[in-house]
Amino acid sequence: MSKWWKERIVYQIYPRSFQDSNGDGIGDIPGIISRLDELKELGVGVIWLSPVYKSPDIDNGYDISDYRDINPKFGTMADMEHLFAEAKKRDIKIIMDLVINHTSDEHDWFIKSCDKDSPYRDYYIWKPANPNGGPPNNWTTFFGENAWEYDPKSDEYYLHLFHEAQPDLNYRNPKVIEEIKDIMRFWLKKGAAGFRCDVINLIYKTSFEDGIHRTAITGREHFVSQEGMHKILQELHRDVLSHFDCFTVGESVFVSLRDAKMLSDPEREELDMVFYFDHLQVDRMVEKYIPKKFNASKLLRILTKWQQGLDWNAVYLENHDQPRIVSHYGNDSEYWERSAKLLATLLLTLRGTVFIYQGQEIGMTNFEFTNISQIDDLETLGVDRLLKQFWIPQSLRYKMIMPCSRDNARTPMQWNAEPGAGFTTGEPWLGINKNHAIINVEEQKERTGSIYRFYKSMIGFRAISNTLKYGEFAPVYSDKRVIAYTRTIPGEEQFSVILNFSDKPATSPFEGSLVGKVVVTNVGRDTYDGNLAPWEAVVLKVW
Ligand code: ISL
Ligand code: CA
């Protein structure tokens, strides 16, 4: 069934790095408003706003201390209302980041909850020490440490699957669920068109037994995608979401296809789509810090599994937690421009709602961090500490963590070649990539053949093509470097997409659905004969 949220392009804004309006070096809401025309021009139909709520910013806003207030760094509630109004004028919808697995430890609920006799005690997960002493169980956090924090005052521990300043809410308490419903209604009434739900498949903890020991996130079998979570999501849908014209995308970690299917099955009325990570881990071992060789066949296998396995996908290659895709699966030096266009071709020819992360549309690259002092990301700092404990030398540590640091995606947006990159007139909160002198919006908007222009035209092409939006996906060919797939509306139209993920020329078979008229090219070719240049992307109209 067609829906507006299946057809619009979603653009993720990481507010602190998007546009600063007052020279304090931190992006803000008035800054976003000043760039709305720009987003409209690119073809954006929805903004996903990373958290702008009141927060002590231990994890850059993913630690909320008041869900109904705005972080003063970003502006005021009046600014936020102004943003909704200005976006609406341009027919751009906004989805909010709903971070409800945990709050900040400065949230009023948590402060009250530290008192053993408070009615808020049960809003969080407090447990006495293990009978043998020490934390209640062996669970570990996403940032590498034990997941329990001791509170000497009440002589108990509270659970935090992320930083200790991010205590997990207790979803066995119906009052917590009612609070969350109220928060959702608050934002939907203000004009939000839905939510991106942070680590939503972790909210329900089934038991508190020790987990099977793992190098990371021990205990996960007790809290990933539990039955209790499905029930809660159905309740939120029934009592809140179903009363508004909105959509939800749930970030789901360690999610299996089966669980993702249940989460996004329209019949079950939980979420509309989910973010999963499989397709970004082709060149990673189970632990993302250990690299392995990229293999295009494997990428196509994973894409096929999810494209065909789910009714509707959330399609993305970047977000604020991932390295820049051109530095990850592309080539950010010699073939920077061509490989970024190949990745744009991939993104915009898959079936699902397309998400673009700020800066992706100009091929922003990873930052060359040379020292841990340049890093703000909690996760990178945590992993560095952990590796140090294993006596891994600094050079090797940096080699492992820097290419994956979440800060690669968090450096300020590169608007122009000026010293502050058009992002700020002040001192930016996180280093600006030196390459903004070359890689920036201003330059690319003006130049025919730029990555920006390529994104814009692919977005335009998708907007008028039912086949790209809704057509069936089928794999056609792959080897270590090349993948090819088709998008088809039976009896109506078929496209095939052929991509060479390598610095070397390659070939694809030249028969069947791999023959057709060239409709998209990143090398300026008129006809296709089965020979691909390095990093070439071509879309053929087969019939
Ligand atoms: O970033 C990751 C992989 O590099 C993930 O492990 C990530 O921590 C996980 O996907 C959860 O992410 C979300 O919740 C976190 C927050 O730090 C992230 O920014 C957010 O996207 C806690 O709220
Ligand atoms: Ca600012």
XYZ file of C-alpha atoms and ligand atoms in Angstrom:
567
model
C 0.000 0.000 0.000
C 1.350 3.449 -0.829
C 1.943 5.868 2.052
C 3.544 9.285 2.255
C 6.250 7.967 4.543
C 7.215 5.350 2.002
C 7.741 7.954 -0.699
C 9.449 10.851 1.022
C 13.197 11.126 1.466
C 14.193 11.397 5.132
C 17.180 13.569 6.024
C 18.790 13.076 9.422
C 19.994 16.198 11.191
C 22.502 15.920 14.021
C 21.676 19.352 15.439
C 24.934 20.198 17.159
C 26.842 19.758 13.903
C 24.421 21.106 11.319
C 24.318 24.906 11.481
C 25.327 27.296 14.235
C 23.428 30.590 14.227
C 25.002 32.494 17.126
C 28.719 31.802 16.927
C 29.014 29.603 20.032
C 30.320 26.720 17.911
C 27.255 24.524 18.479
C 24.601 23.951 15.851
C 21.114 25.036 16.886
C 17.445 25.188 15.929
C 17.514 28.681 14.373
C 20.420 27.328 12.289
C 18.239 24.464 11.059
C 15.452 26.884 10.155
C 17.887 28.917 8.081
C 18.702 25.813 6.015
C 15.184 24.535 5.340
C 15.069 25.992 1.820
C 18.301 24.210 1.094
C 16.812 20.858 2.195
C 13.682 21.463 0.172
C 15.814 22.105 -2.884
C 17.589 18.783 -2.423
C 14.240 16.979 -2.368
C 13.916 16.217 1.342
C 10.383 15.425 2.571
C 11.019 14.487 6.199
C 13.609 15.522 8.768
C 14.679 13.126 11.508
C 15.950 15.353 14.252
C 18.464 13.759 16.609
C 17.650 14.743 20.224
C 17.204 18.435 21.009
C 15.662 17.896 24.454
C 17.054 19.144 27.708
C 20.097 17.042 28.515
C 23.385 17.177 30.401
C 24.877 15.953 27.086
C 26.877 13.063 28.443
C 25.942 11.131 25.286
C 25.135 14.152 23.100
C 21.462 14.363 23.964
C 20.777 10.620 24.060
C 20.534 11.181 27.820
C 17.363 13.212 28.310
C 16.634 15.071 31.522
C 13.343 16.623 30.370
C 11.369 15.253 27.418
C 9.194 18.350 27.259
C 11.925 20.970 27.184
C 14.660 22.040 24.760
C 18.393 22.042 25.438
C 19.288 25.764 25.774
C 22.345 25.124 23.586
C 19.899 24.482 20.738
C 17.329 27.177 21.536
C 13.926 27.355 23.173
C 10.545 25.689 22.844
C 9.473 28.762 20.869
C 12.311 28.064 18.413
C 11.154 24.467 18.154
C 7.586 25.548 17.419
C 8.934 27.943 14.851
C 10.840 25.059 13.245
C 7.651 22.964 13.015
C 5.816 25.911 11.440
C 8.554 26.784 8.939
C 9.003 23.162 7.955
C 5.265 22.791 7.455
C 5.204 25.821 5.140
C 7.629 23.938 2.935
C 5.798 20.636 3.249
C 8.640 19.076 5.217
C 7.623 16.797 8.084
C 9.686 16.267 11.224
C 10.171 13.091 13.209
C 11.606 13.277 16.697
C 14.149 10.971 18.280
C 12.369 9.015 20.994
C 14.992 7.873 23.471
C 13.039 5.817 25.979
C 15.151 2.824 26.901
C 16.863 5.120 29.389
C 16.789 8.685 30.669
C 19.537 10.912 31.980
C 20.499 10.432 35.627
C 19.536 14.099 35.956
C 15.936 13.381 35.000
C 13.579 14.239 37.823
C 12.268 10.648 37.868
C 15.731 9.271 38.468
C 16.630 11.805 41.128
C 13.468 10.818 43.009
C 14.080 7.160 42.314
C 17.333 7.261 44.287
C 15.156 7.400 47.391
C 14.246 3.810 48.261
C 10.792 4.792 49.528
C 9.828 7.025 46.642
C 6.989 5.981 44.307
C 9.560 6.626 41.553
C 11.902 3.913 42.840
C 10.238 1.443 40.514
C 10.652 3.656 37.425
C 14.172 2.269 37.107
C 15.788 -1.114 37.627
C 17.272 -1.318 41.111
C 18.678 -4.568 42.485
C 20.625 -5.589 45.580
C 24.166 -6.897 45.267
C 24.779 -10.429 44.134
C 24.720 -12.812 47.177
C 28.424 -13.419 46.506
C 29.049 -9.685 46.534
C 29.445 -7.256 43.659
C 26.955 -6.276 40.954
C 23.653 -8.190 40.606
C 24.796 -9.972 37.437
C 27.532 -10.037 34.778
C 25.871 -7.867 32.123
C 28.076 -5.358 30.297
C 27.242 -2.087 28.539
C 27.467 -0.907 24.924
C 30.413 1.189 26.024
C 32.307 -1.784 27.411
C 31.832 -1.704 31.196
C 29.780 -3.514 33.834
C 26.139 -2.514 33.416
C 25.386 -1.881 37.107
C 26.183 1.223 39.116
C 26.322 1.054 42.895
C 24.461 3.645 44.943
C 25.948 3.694 48.482
C 22.983 5.626 49.887
C 20.439 2.899 49.221
C 23.002 0.093 49.051
C 21.628 -1.120 45.715
C 22.654 -1.084 42.085
C 20.823 0.369 39.083
C 21.015 -0.961 35.538
C 22.440 1.053 32.630
C 22.986 -0.641 29.271
C 24.805 2.492 28.095
C 26.691 5.054 30.243
C 26.075 5.166 34.012
C 24.506 8.573 33.392
C 21.856 6.757 31.289
C 19.852 4.589 33.735
C 17.454 2.115 32.062
C 13.736 2.608 32.625
C 11.691 -0.229 34.070
C 9.112 -1.337 31.502
C 7.538 -3.805 33.871
C 6.061 -0.760 35.582
C 2.820 0.288 33.828
C 3.293 3.842 35.112
C 6.440 4.180 33.019
C 4.501 3.150 29.920
C 1.811 5.741 30.665
C 4.484 8.449 31.049
C 5.947 7.518 27.680
C 2.528 7.652 26.025
C 2.065 11.180 27.373
C 5.429 12.271 26.019
C 4.596 10.850 22.598
C 1.223 12.638 22.543
C 2.915 15.869 23.603
C 5.171 15.840 20.514
C 2.598 14.530 18.070
C 0.238 17.327 19.112
C 3.006 19.869 18.627
C 3.348 18.695 15.045
C 5.785 15.794 14.996
C 5.073 13.330 12.184
C 6.435 10.357 14.069
C 9.468 8.995 15.843
C 12.794 7.338 15.354
C 12.848 5.056 18.387
C 16.277 4.679 19.936
C 17.425 1.093 20.741
C 13.769 0.175 20.955
C 14.285 -3.584 21.014
C 16.114 -3.382 24.355
C 13.352 -1.875 26.470
C 12.064 -5.068 28.074
C 14.292 -7.140 30.319
C 12.861 -10.630 30.725
C 15.097 -11.892 33.484
C 18.129 -10.716 35.412
C 20.192 -13.875 35.305
C 23.842 -13.864 34.297
C 24.368 -13.759 30.553
C 26.544 -15.988 28.413
C 29.975 -14.392 28.596
C 30.851 -12.311 25.491
C 33.471 -9.721 24.584
C 30.696 -7.117 24.367
C 27.199 -6.696 25.754
C 27.059 -9.799 27.872
C 23.473 -10.480 28.926
C 21.916 -9.567 25.615
C 19.859 -12.763 25.418
C 17.847 -11.432 28.359
C 16.937 -8.080 26.836
C 17.170 -8.104 23.027
C 13.805 -8.369 21.189
C 11.875 -9.929 24.068
C 8.196 -10.870 23.952
C 7.480 -8.159 26.546
C 8.818 -5.543 24.116
C 6.362 -6.581 21.376
C 3.470 -6.206 23.807
C 4.538 -2.713 24.846
C 4.975 -1.549 21.266
C 1.496 -2.798 20.426
C 0.139 -0.859 23.354
C 1.907 2.358 22.299
C 0.539 1.871 18.800
C -3.001 1.234 19.951
C -3.178 4.042 22.500
C -1.102 6.718 20.789
C 0.299 6.194 17.293
C -2.903 4.924 15.682
C -4.584 8.238 16.513
C -2.162 10.310 14.423
C -0.989 10.408 10.814
C 2.562 9.456 11.644
C 5.193 6.757 11.237
C 7.854 5.110 13.366
C 11.245 3.670 12.601
C 12.792 1.632 15.378
C 16.517 1.310 15.825
C 17.003 -2.354 16.587
C 20.321 -3.802 17.649
C 21.394 -7.446 17.224
C 18.083 -7.952 15.489
C 17.304 -11.134 13.567
C 15.230 -11.062 10.396
C 12.504 -12.903 12.236
C 12.337 -10.299 15.016
C 12.556 -7.410 12.553
C 9.678 -8.943 10.628
C 7.562 -9.099 13.749
C 8.486 -5.520 14.693
C 7.538 -4.089 11.299
C 4.696 -6.389 10.226
C 1.746 -4.039 9.453
C -0.663 -6.655 10.802
C 0.971 -6.672 14.225
C 0.826 -2.867 14.568
C 4.108 -2.244 16.375
C 6.496 -0.152 14.242
C 6.429 0.814 10.554
C 10.037 -0.102 9.823
C 13.319 -0.852 11.566
C 16.961 0.079 11.268
C 19.242 -2.960 11.332
C 23.019 -3.010 10.914
C 23.917 -6.186 8.988
C 24.523 -4.469 5.667
C 27.096 -2.134 7.239
C 29.116 -4.958 8.767
C 30.240 -6.801 5.639
C 33.855 -5.830 6.368
C 33.674 -6.205 10.163
C 34.005 -9.143 12.515
C 31.253 -9.605 15.092
C 32.989 -6.917 17.101
C 32.986 -3.929 14.803
C 36.536 -2.865 15.713
C 38.093 -5.846 13.983
C 38.093 -5.368 10.203
C 37.981 -8.005 7.504
C 38.033 -7.853 3.713
C 35.003 -6.395 1.949
C 33.231 -8.835 -0.332
C 30.533 -7.531 -2.675
C 28.852 -10.929 -2.930
C 28.335 -10.901 0.800
C 26.833 -7.415 0.627
C 24.355 -8.549 -2.018
C 23.472 -11.625 0.025
C 22.693 -9.471 3.049
C 20.760 -6.885 1.042
C 18.718 -9.631 -0.565
C 17.909 -11.238 2.760
C 16.478 -7.987 4.131
C 15.031 -6.538 0.925
C 13.063 -9.713 0.260
C 12.501 -10.688 3.874
C 10.736 -7.570 5.094
C 7.524 -6.042 3.899
C 9.104 -2.579 4.067
C 12.704 -1.538 4.791
C 14.371 1.523 6.273
C 17.199 2.053 3.809
C 20.325 3.867 4.993
C 24.106 3.854 4.713
C 25.032 6.486 7.305
C 23.894 7.929 10.601
C 25.464 9.683 13.578
C 26.887 6.383 14.903
C 28.489 5.105 11.697
C 31.623 6.024 9.788
C 31.125 8.005 6.583
C 30.098 5.541 3.893
C 32.509 6.867 1.249
C 35.387 6.169 3.672
C 33.879 2.822 4.634
C 32.618 1.032 1.502
C 33.852 3.613 -1.014
C 37.225 5.136 -1.831
C 37.735 8.528 -0.205
C 40.853 9.461 -2.177
C 41.385 8.762 -5.890
C 37.796 7.660 -6.608
C 36.098 9.790 -3.966
C 33.571 11.399 -6.259
C 32.759 8.365 -8.351
C 32.468 5.982 -5.417
C 30.241 8.407 -3.488
C 27.940 8.456 -6.521
C 27.971 4.667 -6.658
C 26.848 4.602 -3.032
C 24.132 7.147 -3.814
C 22.959 4.891 -6.632
C 22.799 1.941 -4.263
C 20.898 3.875 -1.589
C 18.353 5.380 -3.942
C 17.591 2.204 -5.885
C 16.707 -0.014 -2.940
C 13.158 -0.742 -1.824
C 12.172 1.073 1.360
C 12.106 4.512 2.947
C 15.393 6.248 2.177
C 17.361 7.983 4.944
C 20.220 10.372 4.109
C 22.525 11.602 6.873
C 23.696 15.215 6.815
C 26.805 15.616 4.679
C 26.330 12.312 2.888
C 24.911 14.262 -0.070
C 28.307 15.920 -0.614
C 30.394 12.831 0.104
C 31.759 13.975 3.452
C 34.591 11.693 4.566
C 35.909 10.325 7.850
C 38.050 12.657 9.934
C 41.735 11.885 10.303
C 41.853 11.688 14.085
C 45.464 11.442 15.208
C 44.933 11.741 18.933
C 42.333 10.615 21.448
C 42.102 14.216 22.695
C 40.280 15.052 19.433
C 37.558 12.551 20.318
C 34.325 13.349 22.131
C 32.495 10.055 21.477
C 31.852 8.061 24.660
C 31.990 4.786 22.806
C 35.447 5.442 21.321
C 36.788 6.609 24.678
C 35.323 3.521 26.386
C 36.753 1.068 23.868
C 40.147 2.780 24.018
C 40.153 2.296 27.803
C 39.136 -1.326 27.400
C 41.864 -2.086 24.842
C 44.409 -0.395 27.070
C 43.563 -2.881 29.812
C 44.629 -5.630 27.412
C 47.978 -3.887 26.899
C 47.258 -3.121 23.252
C 49.734 -0.401 22.187
C 48.453 3.042 21.275
C 49.222 2.845 17.556
C 47.274 -0.394 17.180
C 44.444 0.910 19.351
C 44.055 3.993 17.186
C 44.197 1.879 14.053
C 41.304 -0.182 15.361
C 39.075 2.513 16.794
C 39.588 5.643 14.700
C 38.059 4.357 11.443
C 34.930 3.318 13.384
C 34.636 6.207 15.804
C 31.163 7.676 15.904
C 32.802 11.105 15.739
C 33.636 10.545 12.065
C 30.013 11.334 11.318
C 29.698 14.047 13.929
C 32.160 16.641 12.655
C 30.439 19.849 11.534
C 28.582 20.114 8.261
C 30.725 21.518 5.463
C 28.714 24.330 3.886
C 31.538 26.297 2.292
C 35.318 26.765 2.157
C 35.563 29.470 4.826
C 37.494 28.777 8.059
C 34.346 27.748 10.004
C 33.038 25.851 6.932
C 29.946 28.084 6.976
C 28.946 26.066 10.063
C 30.120 28.559 12.661
C 31.899 31.861 13.056
C 33.200 30.667 16.434
C 35.187 27.736 17.789
C 33.402 24.516 16.685
C 32.528 22.005 19.437
C 34.232 19.229 17.422
C 36.994 19.601 14.826
C 36.022 20.564 11.285
C 37.486 18.349 8.599
C 40.278 20.219 6.777
C 38.938 18.975 3.485
C 35.992 21.379 3.737
C 38.086 23.648 1.514
C 37.351 21.151 -1.270
C 34.326 19.190 -0.060
C 31.467 21.598 0.641
C 27.871 22.296 -0.309
C 28.497 25.651 -1.962
C 31.043 24.274 -4.403
C 28.968 21.225 -5.259
C 25.719 23.063 -5.788
C 27.371 25.124 -8.470
C 29.251 22.383 -10.257
C 27.701 20.087 -12.849
C 28.762 16.536 -12.135
C 29.127 16.984 -8.362
C 28.019 14.419 -5.783
C 25.370 16.845 -4.545
C 23.925 17.213 -8.059
C 23.979 13.434 -8.428
C 22.018 12.949 -5.201
C 19.555 15.608 -6.257
C 18.931 14.005 -9.618
C 18.650 10.482 -8.140
C 16.129 11.802 -5.610
C 14.208 13.384 -8.477
C 14.336 10.173 -10.503
C 13.057 8.104 -7.579
C 10.287 10.611 -6.924
C 8.760 9.976 -10.348
C 9.477 6.247 -10.504
C 7.060 3.800 -8.969
C 9.426 1.014 -9.891
C 12.248 2.462 -7.776
C 9.915 3.158 -4.881
C 7.768 0.044 -4.887
C 9.225 -2.472 -7.364
C 10.294 -5.941 -6.291
C 13.967 -6.499 -5.548
C 15.859 -9.468 -6.979
C 19.581 -10.245 -7.047
C 20.982 -10.981 -10.509
C 24.749 -11.291 -10.306
C 27.626 -10.865 -7.889
C 31.296 -11.587 -7.471
C 33.886 -10.248 -5.014
C 33.654 -6.766 -6.499
C 30.455 -6.418 -8.505
C 26.808 -6.642 -7.585
C 23.735 -6.439 -9.813
C 20.058 -6.501 -8.936
C 16.744 -5.684 -10.529
C 13.748 -3.650 -9.446
C 10.592 -4.763 -11.156
C 6.907 -4.062 -11.397
C 5.736 -7.148 -13.282
C 4.254 -6.364 -16.664
C 5.175 -2.724 -16.317
C 8.830 -1.928 -15.930
C 12.200 -3.355 -14.946
C 15.460 -1.621 -14.024
C 18.738 -3.272 -13.302
C 21.438 -1.734 -11.130
C 25.076 -2.752 -11.649
C 27.775 -1.565 -9.237
C 31.548 -2.120 -9.225
C 32.852 -1.767 -5.663
C 36.527 -1.660 -6.580
C 39.470 0.379 -7.849
C 39.820 -1.967 -10.806
C 37.840 -2.378 -14.022
C 35.386 -5.282 -13.865
C 32.770 -7.029 -15.931
C 29.262 -8.299 -15.477
C 27.483 -10.836 -17.661
C 25.927 -9.137 -20.649
C 22.680 -10.988 -21.140
C 19.118 -11.190 -19.851
C 18.267 -8.413 -17.416
C 21.825 -7.063 -17.597
C 21.154 -5.602 -21.030
C 19.209 -2.372 -21.478
C 19.190 1.335 -22.022
C 21.417 3.413 -19.691
C 19.282 5.667 -17.466
C 21.798 6.454 -14.693
C 25.583 6.570 -14.981
C 28.384 7.950 -12.834
C 30.943 7.820 -15.655
C 28.983 9.501 -18.433
C 28.424 6.480 -20.634
C 25.675 6.177 -23.299
C 25.546 2.424 -23.732
C 26.442 -0.571 -21.595
C 28.322 -3.643 -22.879
C 29.202 -5.542 -19.706
C 32.456 -3.663 -18.982
C 32.648 -1.548 -15.853
C 35.173 1.148 -14.989
C 36.504 1.339 -11.386
C 33.642 2.297 -9.043
C 31.229 2.510 -11.919
C 27.494 2.503 -11.225
C 24.982 2.031 -13.988
C 21.210 1.686 -13.989
C 19.636 0.099 -17.066
C 16.041 0.176 -18.143
C 15.563 -3.437 -19.200
C 11.966 -3.012 -20.321
O 26.962 3.012 17.642
C 26.838 1.830 17.663
C 27.690 1.040 16.838
O 28.742 1.858 16.529
C 25.844 1.162 18.425
O 26.362 0.235 19.275
C 25.000 2.167 19.155
O 25.529 2.475 20.380
C 23.642 1.586 19.280
O 23.200 1.437 17.979
C 22.678 2.462 20.033
O 22.617 3.734 19.479
C 21.691 4.643 19.957
O 21.574 4.668 21.374
C 22.703 5.125 22.100
C 23.301 6.405 21.549
O 24.567 6.587 22.107
C 23.415 6.372 20.040
O 23.886 7.595 19.544
C 22.058 6.036 19.516
O 21.967 6.108 18.103
C 22.236 5.344 23.500
O 21.095 6.143 23.510
Ca 24.730 27.892 18.456
